[in-house]
CSV table of C-alpha atoms (C1' of nucleotides) in Angstrom, one decimal:
chain,number,residue,atom,x,y,z
V,7,UNK,CA,-12.9,-17.6,221.1
V,8,UNK,CA,-11.9,-14.1,219.9
V,9,UNK,CA,-15.1,-12.7,221.5
V,10,UNK,CA,-14.4,-14.5,224.7
V,11,UNK,CA,-11.0,-13.0,224.7
V,12,UNK,CA,-12.4,-9.5,224.2
V,13,UNK,CA,-14.8,-9.9,227.0
V,14,UNK,CA,-12.1,-10.8,229.5
V,15,UNK,CA,-10.9,-7.9,231.6
V,16,UNK,CA,-7.3,-9.0,231.1
V,17,UNK,CA,-6.1,-9.9,227.6
V,18,UNK,CA,-3.6,-12.8,227.3
V,19,UNK,CA,-0.2,-11.2,227.2
V,20,UNK,CA,3.4,-12.0,226.8
V,21,UNK,CA,6.5,-9.9,226.6
V,22,UNK,CA,9.7,-10.1,224.5
V,23,UNK,CA,13.1,-8.6,225.3
V,24,UNK,CA,14.9,-7.2,222.3
V,25,UNK,CA,18.2,-9.0,221.7
V,26,UNK,CA,20.0,-11.0,219.1
V,27,UNK,CA,18.4,-10.8,215.7
V,28,UNK,CA,15.3,-9.0,217.0
V,29,UNK,CA,15.5,-6.4,214.2
V,30,UNK,CA,14.8,-9.0,211.6
V,31,UNK,CA,12.6,-11.5,213.3
V,32,UNK,CA,10.9,-12.1,216.6
V,33,UNK,CA,10.0,-15.5,218.1
V,34,UNK,CA,6.5,-15.8,219.5
V,35,UNK,CA,6.7,-17.6,222.8
V,36,UNK,CA,5.8,-21.2,222.2
V,37,UNK,CA,3.8,-21.4,225.4
V,38,UNK,CA,1.7,-18.5,224.4
V,39,UNK,CA,1.1,-20.0,220.9
V,40,UNK,CA,0.0,-23.3,222.5
V,41,UNK,CA,-2.1,-21.8,225.2
V,42,UNK,CA,-3.8,-18.9,223.5
V,43,UNK,CA,-3.6,-19.5,219.8
V,44,UNK,CA,-4.1,-23.2,219.9
V,45,UNK,CA,-0.9,-23.6,217.8
V,46,UNK,CA,-2.8,-22.0,214.9
V,47,UNK,CA,-1.1,-18.7,214.2
V,48,UNK,CA,-2.5,-16.7,211.3
V,49,UNK,CA,-0.1,-15.8,208.5
V,50,UNK,CA,-0.5,-12.1,209.3
V,51,UNK,CA,-0.9,-10.4,212.7
V,52,UNK,CA,-1.9,-6.8,213.4
V,53,UNK,CA,0.3,-5.0,215.8
V,54,UNK,CA,-1.1,-1.8,217.2
V,55,UNK,CA,1.5,0.5,218.8
V,56,UNK,CA,0.7,2.9,221.7
V,57,UNK,CA,0.2,5.6,219.2
V,58,UNK,CA,-2.7,3.5,217.8
V,59,UNK,CA,-1.0,3.0,214.5
V,60,UNK,CA,-1.2,-0.5,213.2
V,61,UNK,CA,1.2,-2.8,211.3
V,62,UNK,CA,0.3,-5.9,209.4
V,63,UNK,CA,3.1,-8.3,210.1
V,64,UNK,CA,3.8,-11.6,208.5
V,65,UNK,CA,4.3,-14.7,210.5
V,66,UNK,CA,6.7,-17.4,209.4
V,67,UNK,CA,6.8,-20.9,210.8
V,68,UNK,CA,10.1,-22.6,211.3
V,69,UNK,CA,9.8,-26.1,212.7
V,70,UNK,CA,7.4,-25.7,215.5
V,71,UNK,CA,8.2,-22.0,216.1
V,72,UNK,CA,6.5,-19.0,214.8
V,73,UNK,CA,8.4,-15.8,214.0
V,74,UNK,CA,7.3,-12.3,213.2
V,75,UNK,CA,9.2,-11.3,210.1
V,76,UNK,CA,9.1,-9.2,206.9
V,77,UNK,CA,7.1,-6.2,208.1
V,78,UNK,CA,8.4,-6.7,211.6
V,79,UNK,CA,11.7,-5.2,210.3
V,80,UNK,CA,9.8,-2.0,209.5
V,81,UNK,CA,8.1,-2.0,212.8
V,82,UNK,CA,11.4,-2.4,214.6
V,83,UNK,CA,13.0,0.4,212.6
V,84,UNK,CA,10.1,2.7,213.0
V,85,UNK,CA,10.2,2.3,216.8
V,86,UNK,CA,14.0,2.4,216.9
V,87,UNK,CA,14.0,-0.8,218.9
V,88,UNK,CA,17.2,-1.3,220.8
V,89,UNK,CA,18.8,-4.2,222.6
V,90,UNK,CA,17.5,-4.5,226.2
V,91,UNK,CA,14.2,-2.8,225.4
V,92,UNK,CA,11.1,-4.9,225.8
V,93,UNK,CA,7.6,-5.1,224.4
V,94,UNK,CA,4.4,-6.3,226.1
V,95,UNK,CA,2.1,-7.9,223.6
V,96,UNK,CA,-1.6,-8.1,224.7
V,97,UNK,CA,-3.9,-10.2,222.5
V,98,UNK,CA,-7.3,-8.8,221.7
V,99,UNK,CA,-8.4,-11.7,219.4
V,100,UNK,CA,-8.8,-11.5,215.7
V,101,UNK,CA,-5.1,-11.7,215.1
V,102,UNK,CA,-4.8,-8.3,216.8
V,103,UNK,CA,-2.1,-7.5,219.4
V,104,UNK,CA,-1.8,-4.2,221.3
V,105,UNK,CA,1.8,-3.4,222.1
V,106,UNK,CA,3.5,-1.4,224.8
V,107,UNK,CA,7.1,-0.7,224.2
V,108,UNK,CA,9.4,0.0,227.1
V,109,UNK,CA,12.9,1.4,227.1
V,110,UNK,CA,15.8,0.2,229.1
V,111,UNK,CA,14.8,2.6,231.9
V,112,UNK,CA,11.3,1.0,232.0
V,113,UNK,CA,9.7,4.0,230.5
V,114,UNK,CA,7.3,3.6,227.6
V,115,UNK,CA,8.5,4.6,224.1
V,116,UNK,CA,6.1,6.3,221.7
V,117,UNK,CA,7.1,7.0,218.1
V,118,UNK,CA,6.7,10.6,216.9
V,119,UNK,CA,3.9,11.3,214.5
V,120,UNK,CA,6.2,12.3,211.6
V,121,UNK,CA,7.9,8.9,211.7
V,122,UNK,CA,5.0,7.2,210.0
V,123,UNK,CA,6.2,4.3,207.8
V,124,UNK,CA,4.9,3.6,204.4
V,125,UNK,CA,4.0,0.1,205.6
V,126,UNK,CA,1.9,1.2,208.5
V,127,UNK,CA,-1.8,0.9,208.1
V,128,UNK,CA,-3.6,4.2,208.0
V,129,UNK,CA,-6.0,3.5,210.8
V,130,UNK,CA,-4.1,5.6,213.2
V,131,UNK,CA,-6.0,8.0,215.4
V,132,UNK,CA,-4.8,11.3,216.7
V,133,UNK,CA,-2.5,10.9,219.6
V,134,UNK,CA,-3.6,12.1,222.9
V,135,UNK,CA,-1.5,15.0,224.0
V,136,UNK,CA,-0.6,16.7,227.2
V,137,UNK,CA,-0.6,13.6,229.4
V,138,UNK,CA,3.1,12.9,229.2
V,139,UNK,CA,5.0,14.1,232.2
V,140,UNK,CA,8.5,13.8,230.9
V,141,UNK,CA,9.8,13.8,227.4
V,142,UNK,CA,13.3,12.7,226.8
V,143,UNK,CA,14.7,12.3,223.3
V,144,UNK,CA,16.3,9.0,223.2
V,145,UNK,CA,16.3,8.0,219.6
V,146,UNK,CA,15.6,10.1,216.5
V,147,UNK,CA,12.0,9.8,215.9
V,148,UNK,CA,11.1,8.5,219.3
V,149,UNK,CA,10.1,10.4,222.4
V,150,UNK,CA,10.2,9.0,225.8
V,151,UNK,CA,7.1,9.1,228.0
V,152,UNK,CA,7.4,8.3,231.7
V,153,UNK,CA,4.1,8.5,233.6
V,154,UNK,CA,4.0,6.8,237.0
V,155,UNK,CA,1.5,4.2,236.0
V,156,UNK,CA,3.8,3.0,233.3
V,157,UNK,CA,6.6,2.6,235.8
V,158,UNK,CA,4.2,0.5,237.9
V,159,UNK,CA,3.3,-1.6,234.9
V,160,UNK,CA,7.0,-2.2,234.2
V,161,UNK,CA,7.6,-3.0,237.8
V,162,UNK,CA,4.7,-5.5,237.7
V,163,UNK,CA,6.3,-7.1,234.7
V,164,UNK,CA,9.6,-7.2,236.4
V,165,UNK,CA,8.0,-8.8,239.4
V,166,UNK,CA,6.4,-11.4,237.3
V,167,UNK,CA,9.6,-12.2,235.6
V,168,UNK,CA,11.0,-13.4,238.9
V,169,UNK,CA,8.2,-16.0,239.0
V,170,UNK,CA,8.6,-17.2,235.5
V,171,UNK,CA,9.7,-20.8,235.2
V,172,UNK,CA,11.8,-20.6,232.1
V,173,UNK,CA,10.9,-23.3,229.8
V,174,UNK,CA,13.1,-25.1,227.3
V,175,UNK,CA,12.1,-22.7,224.5
V,176,UNK,CA,14.2,-20.0,226.1
V,177,UNK,CA,17.8,-19.8,225.2
V,178,UNK,CA,20.5,-19.0,227.8
V,179,UNK,CA,21.2,-15.7,226.3
V,180,UNK,CA,17.5,-14.8,226.3
V,181,UNK,CA,17.3,-15.7,229.9
V,182,UNK,CA,20.2,-13.3,230.6
V,183,UNK,CA,18.7,-10.5,228.7
V,184,UNK,CA,15.3,-11.0,230.3
V,185,UNK,CA,16.8,-10.8,233.8
V,186,UNK,CA,19.2,-8.0,233.0
V,187,UNK,CA,16.4,-6.0,231.5
V,188,UNK,CA,14.7,-6.4,234.9
V,189,UNK,CA,17.7,-4.8,236.6
V,190,UNK,CA,18.6,-8.0,238.3
V,191,UNK,CA,21.8,-9.8,238.5
V,192,UNK,CA,21.7,-13.3,237.1
V,193,UNK,CA,24.2,-16.0,236.2
V,194,UNK,CA,23.7,-19.2,234.3
V,195,UNK,CA,25.2,-22.1,236.2
V,196,UNK,CA,27.7,-24.3,234.4
V,197,UNK,CA,29.8,-27.1,236.0
V,198,UNK,CA,32.9,-24.9,235.4
V,199,UNK,CA,31.5,-22.3,237.8
V,200,UNK,CA,31.0,-24.7,240.6
V,201,UNK,CA,33.9,-23.5,242.7
V,202,UNK,CA,34.1,-19.9,241.6
V,203,UNK,CA,31.5,-17.7,240.0
V,204,UNK,CA,32.2,-14.4,238.4
V,205,UNK,CA,29.9,-11.6,239.5
V,206,UNK,CA,29.3,-9.1,236.6
V,207,UNK,CA,31.3,-6.0,237.4
V,208,UNK,CA,28.3,-3.7,237.2
V,209,UNK,CA,26.4,-5.9,239.6
V,210,UNK,CA,29.3,-6.1,242.0
V,211,UNK,CA,29.5,-2.3,242.1
V,212,UNK,CA,25.7,-1.8,242.3
V,213,UNK,CA,25.4,-4.3,245.2
V,214,UNK,CA,28.5,-3.1,247.0
V,215,UNK,CA,30.2,-6.4,246.7
V,216,UNK,CA,33.5,-4.7,246.0
V,217,UNK,CA,33.7,-3.6,249.6
V,218,UNK,CA,32.7,-6.9,251.1
V,219,UNK,CA,34.8,-9.9,252.1
V,220,UNK,CA,31.8,-12.2,252.4
V,221,UNK,CA,28.1,-12.3,251.8
V,222,UNK,CA,25.3,-14.6,252.8
V,223,UNK,CA,23.2,-16.2,250.2
V,224,UNK,CA,19.6,-17.1,251.1
V,225,UNK,CA,18.4,-20.0,249.0
V,226,UNK,CA,14.8,-20.7,248.1
V,227,UNK,CA,14.4,-22.9,251.1
V,228,UNK,CA,15.4,-20.1,253.4
V,229,UNK,CA,18.7,-21.6,254.3
V,230,UNK,CA,21.7,-19.2,254.6
V,231,UNK,CA,25.1,-19.9,252.9
V,232,UNK,CA,28.1,-17.8,253.8
V,233,UNK,CA,30.1,-17.2,250.7
V,234,UNK,CA,33.5,-15.6,250.4
V,235,UNK,CA,34.0,-12.8,248.0
V,236,UNK,CA,37.2,-13.0,246.0
V,237,UNK,CA,38.6,-9.8,244.5
V,238,UNK,CA,41.1,-10.1,241.7
V,239,UNK,CA,42.0,-6.9,240.0
V,240,UNK,CA,38.8,-5.8,238.3
V,241,UNK,CA,37.0,-9.1,238.8
V,242,UNK,CA,34.8,-10.0,241.7
V,243,UNK,CA,34.0,-13.7,242.3
V,244,UNK,CA,32.1,-15.8,244.8
V,245,UNK,CA,34.5,-18.3,246.2
V,246,UNK,CA,34.5,-20.6,249.3
V,247,UNK,CA,30.9,-21.5,250.2
V,248,UNK,CA,29.5,-21.1,246.7
V,249,UNK,CA,30.1,-24.7,245.8
V,250,UNK,CA,28.2,-25.8,248.9
V,251,UNK,CA,25.3,-23.7,247.8
V,252,UNK,CA,25.4,-25.1,244.3
V,253,UNK,CA,25.6,-28.7,245.5
V,254,UNK,CA,23.0,-28.4,248.2
V,255,UNK,CA,20.6,-26.7,245.8
V,256,UNK,CA,21.3,-29.3,243.1
V,257,UNK,CA,22.1,-26.7,240.5
V,258,UNK,CA,22.3,-28.2,237.0
V,259,UNK,CA,23.9,-27.0,233.8
V,260,UNK,CA,22.1,-23.9,232.4
V,261,UNK,CA,20.0,-23.3,235.5
V,262,UNK,CA,19.7,-19.6,236.1
V,263,UNK,CA,20.3,-18.0,239.5
V,264,UNK,CA,18.9,-14.6,240.1
V,265,UNK,CA,20.6,-12.6,242.9
V,266,UNK,CA,18.8,-9.8,244.7
V,267,UNK,CA,20.2,-7.9,247.6
V,268,UNK,CA,17.8,-8.1,250.5
V,269,UNK,CA,16.5,-4.6,251.2
V,270,UNK,CA,17.7,-3.1,254.4
V,271,UNK,CA,20.4,-5.7,254.9
V,272,UNK,CA,24.1,-5.3,254.5
V,273,UNK,CA,25.2,-8.5,252.9
V,274,UNK,CA,22.2,-10.9,252.6
V,275,UNK,CA,21.4,-11.8,249.0
V,276,UNK,CA,18.3,-13.7,248.0
V,277,UNK,CA,18.8,-16.3,245.3
V,278,UNK,CA,15.9,-17.4,243.0
V,279,UNK,CA,16.7,-20.5,241.0
V,280,UNK,CA,15.1,-20.9,237.6
V,281,UNK,CA,15.6,-24.4,236.5
V,282,UNK,CA,15.8,-25.4,232.8
V,283,UNK,CA,15.0,-29.1,233.4
V,284,UNK,CA,12.9,-30.8,235.9
V,285,UNK,CA,14.8,-34.0,235.1
V,286,UNK,CA,18.2,-32.6,235.5
V,287,UNK,CA,21.2,-34.5,236.5
V,288,UNK,CA,22.2,-33.9,240.1
V,289,UNK,CA,25.7,-32.9,240.8
V,290,UNK,CA,27.5,-35.5,242.7
V,291,UNK,CA,28.5,-34.7,246.3
V,292,UNK,CA,32.1,-35.2,245.6
V,293,UNK,CA,32.2,-33.1,242.5
V,294,UNK,CA,35.5,-31.5,241.9
V,295,UNK,CA,36.5,-28.6,239.7
V,296,UNK,CA,38.7,-31.0,237.8
V,297,UNK,CA,35.8,-33.1,236.7
V,298,UNK,CA,35.0,-33.1,233.1
V,299,UNK,CA,31.4,-32.7,232.1
V,300,UNK,CA,31.2,-36.3,230.9
V,301,UNK,CA,31.5,-37.3,234.5
V,302,UNK,CA,28.0,-36.1,235.3
V,303,UNK,CA,26.0,-38.5,233.3
V,304,UNK,CA,25.0,-40.0,230.0
V,305,UNK,CA,26.4,-38.2,227.0
V,306,UNK,CA,23.0,-37.5,225.5
V,307,UNK,CA,21.7,-36.0,228.7
V,308,UNK,CA,24.7,-33.8,229.0
V,309,UNK,CA,24.3,-32.6,225.4
V,310,UNK,CA,20.7,-31.8,226.1
V,311,UNK,CA,21.6,-29.8,229.2
V,312,UNK,CA,24.8,-28.2,228.0
V,313,UNK,CA,23.7,-27.1,224.6
V,314,UNK,CA,20.2,-25.8,224.8
V,315,UNK,CA,18.5,-25.5,221.5
V,316,UNK,CA,18.8,-22.1,219.9
V,317,UNK,CA,15.3,-21.5,218.8
V,318,UNK,CA,15.7,-18.1,217.2
V,319,UNK,CA,17.6,-19.4,214.3
V,320,UNK,CA,16.9,-21.5,211.3
V,321,UNK,CA,18.2,-25.1,211.8
V,322,UNK,CA,21.8,-25.1,210.7
V,323,UNK,CA,21.5,-27.7,208.1
V,324,UNK,CA,18.8,-25.8,206.4
V,325,UNK,CA,20.9,-22.7,206.5
V,326,UNK,CA,23.8,-24.5,204.9
V,327,UNK,CA,21.8,-26.0,202.2
V,328,UNK,CA,19.9,-22.8,201.3
V,329,UNK,CA,23.1,-20.8,201.4
V,330,UNK,CA,25.0,-23.0,199.1
V,331,UNK,CA,22.2,-22.5,196.6
V,332,UNK,CA,21.9,-18.8,197.3
V,333,UNK,CA,25.6,-18.2,197.0
V,334,UNK,CA,25.6,-19.7,193.5
V,335,UNK,CA,22.7,-17.7,192.5
V,336,UNK,CA,23.9,-14.5,194.1
V,337,UNK,CA,27.2,-14.3,192.2
V,338,UNK,CA,26.5,-15.4,188.6
V,339,UNK,CA,28.3,-12.3,187.4
V,340,UNK,CA,31.4,-12.9,189.5
V,341,UNK,CA,34.3,-13.9,187.4
V,342,UNK,CA,38.0,-14.1,188.1
V,343,UNK,CA,41.2,-15.0,186.4
V,344,UNK,CA,42.2,-16.8,189.5
V,345,UNK,CA,40.7,-20.0,191.0
V,346,UNK,CA,38.0,-19.1,193.5
V,347,UNK,CA,35.4,-20.6,195.8
V,348,UNK,CA,32.6,-19.1,197.8
V,349,UNK,CA,31.8,-20.0,201.4
V,350,UNK,CA,28.7,-19.0,203.2
V,351,UNK,CA,29.2,-18.3,206.8
V,352,UNK,CA,27.4,-20.8,209.0
V,353,UNK,CA,27.1,-20.6,212.8
V,354,UNK,CA,30.2,-22.6,213.6
V,355,UNK,CA,32.2,-20.4,211.2
V,356,UNK,CA,31.6,-17.2,213.1
V,357,UNK,CA,30.5,-18.1,216.6
V,358,UNK,CA,32.2,-19.8,219.5
V,359,UNK,CA,35.1,-22.0,218.8
V,360,UNK,CA,35.2,-21.3,215.1
V,361,UNK,CA,36.9,-22.6,212.0
V,362,UNK,CA,35.9,-22.6,208.4
V,363,UNK,CA,35.9,-25.4,205.9
V,364,UNK,CA,37.1,-24.8,202.4
V,365,UNK,CA,35.2,-26.7,199.7
V,366,UNK,CA,37.0,-30.0,199.5
V,367,UNK,CA,37.1,-30.2,195.7
V,368,UNK,CA,38.6,-26.8,195.5
V,369,UNK,CA,41.1,-27.3,198.3
V,370,UNK,CA,42.3,-30.7,196.9
V,371,UNK,CA,42.8,-29.2,193.5
V,372,UNK,CA,44.7,-26.0,194.6
V,373,UNK,CA,46.1,-26.6,198.1
V,374,UNK,CA,48.8,-28.9,199.4
V,375,UNK,CA,47.7,-31.7,201.7
V,376,UNK,CA,49.8,-30.6,204.6
V,377,UNK,CA,49.1,-27.7,207.0
V,378,UNK,CA,50.2,-24.4,205.5
V,379,UNK,CA,50.0,-20.7,206.3
V,380,UNK,CA,47.4,-18.9,204.4
V,381,UNK,CA,47.2,-15.2,203.7
V,382,UNK,CA,43.8,-13.6,203.5
V,383,UNK,CA,43.6,-10.1,202.0
V,384,UNK,CA,40.6,-7.9,202.0
V,385,UNK,CA,41.2,-5.0,199.7
V,386,UNK,CA,41.4,-1.7,201.6
V,387,UNK,CA,40.9,-3.4,204.9
V,388,UNK,CA,44.1,-5.4,205.5
V,389,UNK,CA,45.8,-8.7,205.5
V,390,UNK,CA,45.4,-11.6,207.9
V,391,UNK,CA,47.6,-14.6,208.4
V,392,UNK,CA,45.8,-17.9,209.0
V,393,UNK,CA,46.6,-21.6,208.8
V,394,UNK,CA,44.7,-24.5,207.4
V,395,UNK,CA,44.8,-28.0,208.8
V,396,UNK,CA,43.9,-31.1,206.8
V,397,UNK,CA,41.8,-33.8,208.4
V,398,UNK,CA,43.6,-37.1,208.2
V,399,UNK,CA,40.6,-39.2,207.4
V,400,UNK,CA,38.2,-37.1,205.5
V,401,UNK,CA,40.6,-34.7,203.8
V,402,UNK,CA,38.8,-31.7,205.3
V,403,UNK,CA,40.6,-28.5,204.8
V,404,UNK,CA,39.9,-26.2,207.7
V,405,UNK,CA,41.1,-22.7,208.4
V,406,UNK,CA,41.7,-22.5,212.1
V,407,UNK,CA,44.5,-20.4,213.5
V,408,UNK,CA,43.9,-16.8,212.7
V,409,UNK,CA,40.4,-17.3,211.3
V,410,UNK,CA,38.7,-15.9,214.4
V,411,UNK,CA,40.6,-12.7,214.1
V,412,UNK,CA,39.6,-12.4,210.5
V,413,UNK,CA,35.9,-13.0,211.5
V,414,UNK,CA,36.0,-10.4,214.3
V,415,UNK,CA,38.0,-7.8,212.3
V,416,UNK,CA,35.6,-8.1,209.4
V,417,UNK,CA,32.4,-8.4,211.5
V,418,UNK,CA,31.4,-11.5,209.7
V,419,UNK,CA,28.0,-12.8,210.5
V,420,UNK,CA,25.9,-15.9,209.7
V,421,UNK,CA,24.8,-15.9,206.1
V,422,UNK,CA,27.5,-13.5,204.9
V,423,UNK,CA,29.4,-14.9,202.0
V,424,UNK,CA,33.2,-14.9,201.4
V,425,UNK,CA,34.6,-15.3,198.0
V,426,UNK,CA,38.1,-16.7,198.2
V,427,UNK,CA,40.2,-15.9,195.1
V,428,UNK,CA,43.5,-17.7,195.1
V,429,UNK,CA,45.7,-14.9,193.8
V,430,UNK,CA,49.0,-16.5,194.8
V,431,UNK,CA,49.2,-20.3,194.7
V,432,UNK,CA,52.8,-20.5,195.8
V,433,UNK,CA,52.3,-18.5,199.0
V,434,UNK,CA,48.6,-19.5,199.3
V,435,UNK,CA,47.3,-16.0,199.3
V,436,UNK,CA,43.5,-15.4,198.9
V,437,UNK,CA,41.9,-12.2,198.0
V,438,UNK,CA,38.7,-12.3,200.0
V,439,UNK,CA,35.5,-10.5,198.9
V,440,UNK,CA,32.9,-10.3,201.6
V,441,UNK,CA,29.3,-10.1,200.5
V,442,UNK,CA,27.1,-9.2,203.4
V,443,UNK,CA,23.7,-10.8,203.8
V,444,UNK,CA,21.3,-7.9,203.5
V,445,UNK,CA,19.5,-9.1,206.6
V,446,UNK,CA,22.7,-8.5,208.5
V,447,UNK,CA,22.8,-4.9,207.3
V,448,UNK,CA,19.6,-3.6,208.8
V,449,UNK,CA,20.7,-0.5,210.8
G,1,DC,C1',57.6,-16.1,248.0
G,2,DG,C1',57.4,-20.2,245.3
G,3,DG,C1',55.1,-24.3,243.9
G,4,DG,C1',50.9,-26.5,243.0
G,5,DA,C1',46.1,-26.2,241.8
G,6,DT,C1',42.6,-24.4,239.0
G,7,DC,C1',40.4,-22.1,235.3
G,8,DG,C1',39.5,-20.3,230.7
G,9,DG,C1',40.4,-20.2,226.1
G,10,DG,C1',42.5,-21.9,221.9
G,11,DA,C1',44.0,-25.6,218.9
G,12,DT,C1',43.4,-30.0,216.9
G,13,DG,C1',42.0,-34.7,215.8
G,14,DC,C1',38.2,-37.5,215.7
G,15,DT,C1',33.3,-38.8,215.4
G,16,DT,C1',28.7,-38.4,214.0
G,17,DA,C1',24.7,-36.9,211.4
G,18,DA,C1',22.6,-35.0,207.5
G,19,DA,C1',22.3,-34.1,202.7
G,20,DG,C1',23.1,-34.9,198.0
N,21,DC,C1',29.6,-43.1,199.0
N,22,DT,C1',31.2,-38.3,199.5
N,23,DT,C1',31.0,-34.0,201.4
N,24,DT,C1',29.9,-30.8,204.8
N,25,DA,C1',28.6,-29.1,209.4
N,26,DA,C1',28.9,-29.5,214.1
N,27,DG,C1',30.1,-31.4,218.5
N,28,DC,C1',33.2,-33.8,221.7
N,29,DA,C1',37.6,-35.0,223.9
N,30,DT,C1',41.9,-33.9,224.9
N,31,DC,C1',46.0,-31.2,225.2
N,32,DC,C1',48.4,-27.0,225.9
N,33,DC,C1',49.3,-22.5,227.8
N,34,DG,C1',48.9,-18.4,230.4
N,35,DA,C1',46.9,-16.2,234.3
N,36,DT,C1',45.8,-16.3,238.9
N,37,DC,C1',45.0,-17.9,243.5
N,38,DC,C1',45.9,-20.8,247.5
N,39,DC,C1',48.7,-22.5,250.9
N,40,DG,C1',52.7,-23.8,253.3
DNA sequence: CGGGATCGGGATGCTTAAAG
DNA sequence: CTTTAAGCATCCCGATCCCG
C-alpha cells in the first residue's frame, strides 16, 4: 500500500488549522485515518517539515480518535505555530508525512536553521537558498517565505475548503477557525439566531455592510433573499428576511453558513451551507423566536445537534477520574494547619456556564448547609467574593456566583488544580493555591 | 417617546449518568 | 448506595429594537 501511495502523483493529504490545544496535541482527521490508514495508525509518525528536517512524533489513541502528542509539542514550538495558521499534511506512506506550514497570511513558514531542536532527527538536508522572494520576520526563529506558487496552493486549499462537507468529527469552533482561516465570513446557525444574526464586526467592515441598509443573499439553489441590515452601535445584524432564508433553506442547529460577497456586485452575498447532519430536524414553518429548543424535536435529537461532541479532548469522565488520582499524587508534600481540599478543574468548572463542586465530605464537615458567601484569596493576586449553594436533594455544595470571575481573573484551565485551605471558618474564607497543569503552561 | 417584544447571559434547582 | 460531573429547564434582568 505504501508503494502504491508513493507511485501516485498526488499523495493523500489533509490540512489542520491551529486552534485550541494545538500546541499539545493534534487530532488526525478521522476520515483520513479511515480512508488512507485503514484505521491502523502507527505509534510513531515521521513529520518532515519544508526545511526537510524530520520529527518522530508519537500517536496516542483516545476512543476512536488519534492524536499527535508528546514530540508534537516540540514540533509546534520549533515552528512557533500560532492560532489561525494551518498545516497541509501529505502522506508518502511508511508513516511518513511531508508538511507545509502556512501563516495567517497564507504564506509558507520555514524555520530558521539555527532553531534546530534536540528532538529533531538529524536527517535534514541543506536548505535551498535564494528562491525566497520575500522574507518577513514574523516569529523569533521563523522566517516567512511567500513565493507565488505557495499563494496559489493556499488559494487552492481555500477553494477546497468551500466544498468540504463538514463531518461530525469537526467541532463548531473548528469549523469557525477553518473558515476564518480561509478569510471567509461564517456563522454557525442556532435557533436563537433565527430572527437576527450578528455579523462579525470585521466581516461587516470588510464587506461594506456598515454602509448598507439591505443585502441580497443568494442561496445554494440560486434563489435570492433580500435581508435587512440592522445597525446597533458597533454591532451589525441581519434582520428582516434572514428568518425566511433560514426556514426555506431548512437550516438546523450547528449548520455552518459561509458568506461570500459576489465579486463585482454591490450587495449580493452568496451563501454556502455546510450541514452537520443529513438527518437534521427541520425548523417548523411557524417557528418563533420565543420557541425554546425543546420545541423542535425529541430531546435526544436536540442534544445531538445542539452539543456536538468535542473530539479534541479526553472524555470528561476520564479526565475527572485521572485528575482525582493525580491531584492526590501531585501534592503529597502539601500540608496545612487548616482544613483543605483539592479540586481539579474539569471542563464545566472553567468553560461555559460554570460552577465548581466542593468535595461533599469536606463541605459537609466544614461548611454550613445553607447558602453562604465565600471569600477566596489567592496570595499576591487578590480576593474574590463568591457564594455557594447547597443542592437540596444531594447535598451538593457548589460555588456559583463569583466563581466565573475567579476563573477568568486567574486564567484557570482544565486540569489546573486548586487547593482550598479554609483559613477562616467563621467567615468561610479560603486561601487558594493554584497549581497549573504543566500542559497548560506551554508557551 | 413609551410600552411591548426579543435576546443574551447569568443563576439556580433538578435530573441523569458514570464511577467507585 | 454515594459521590461527582454535566446537562436541561426555567426564571430573572438588562439592553435594545420595533411599532404605534
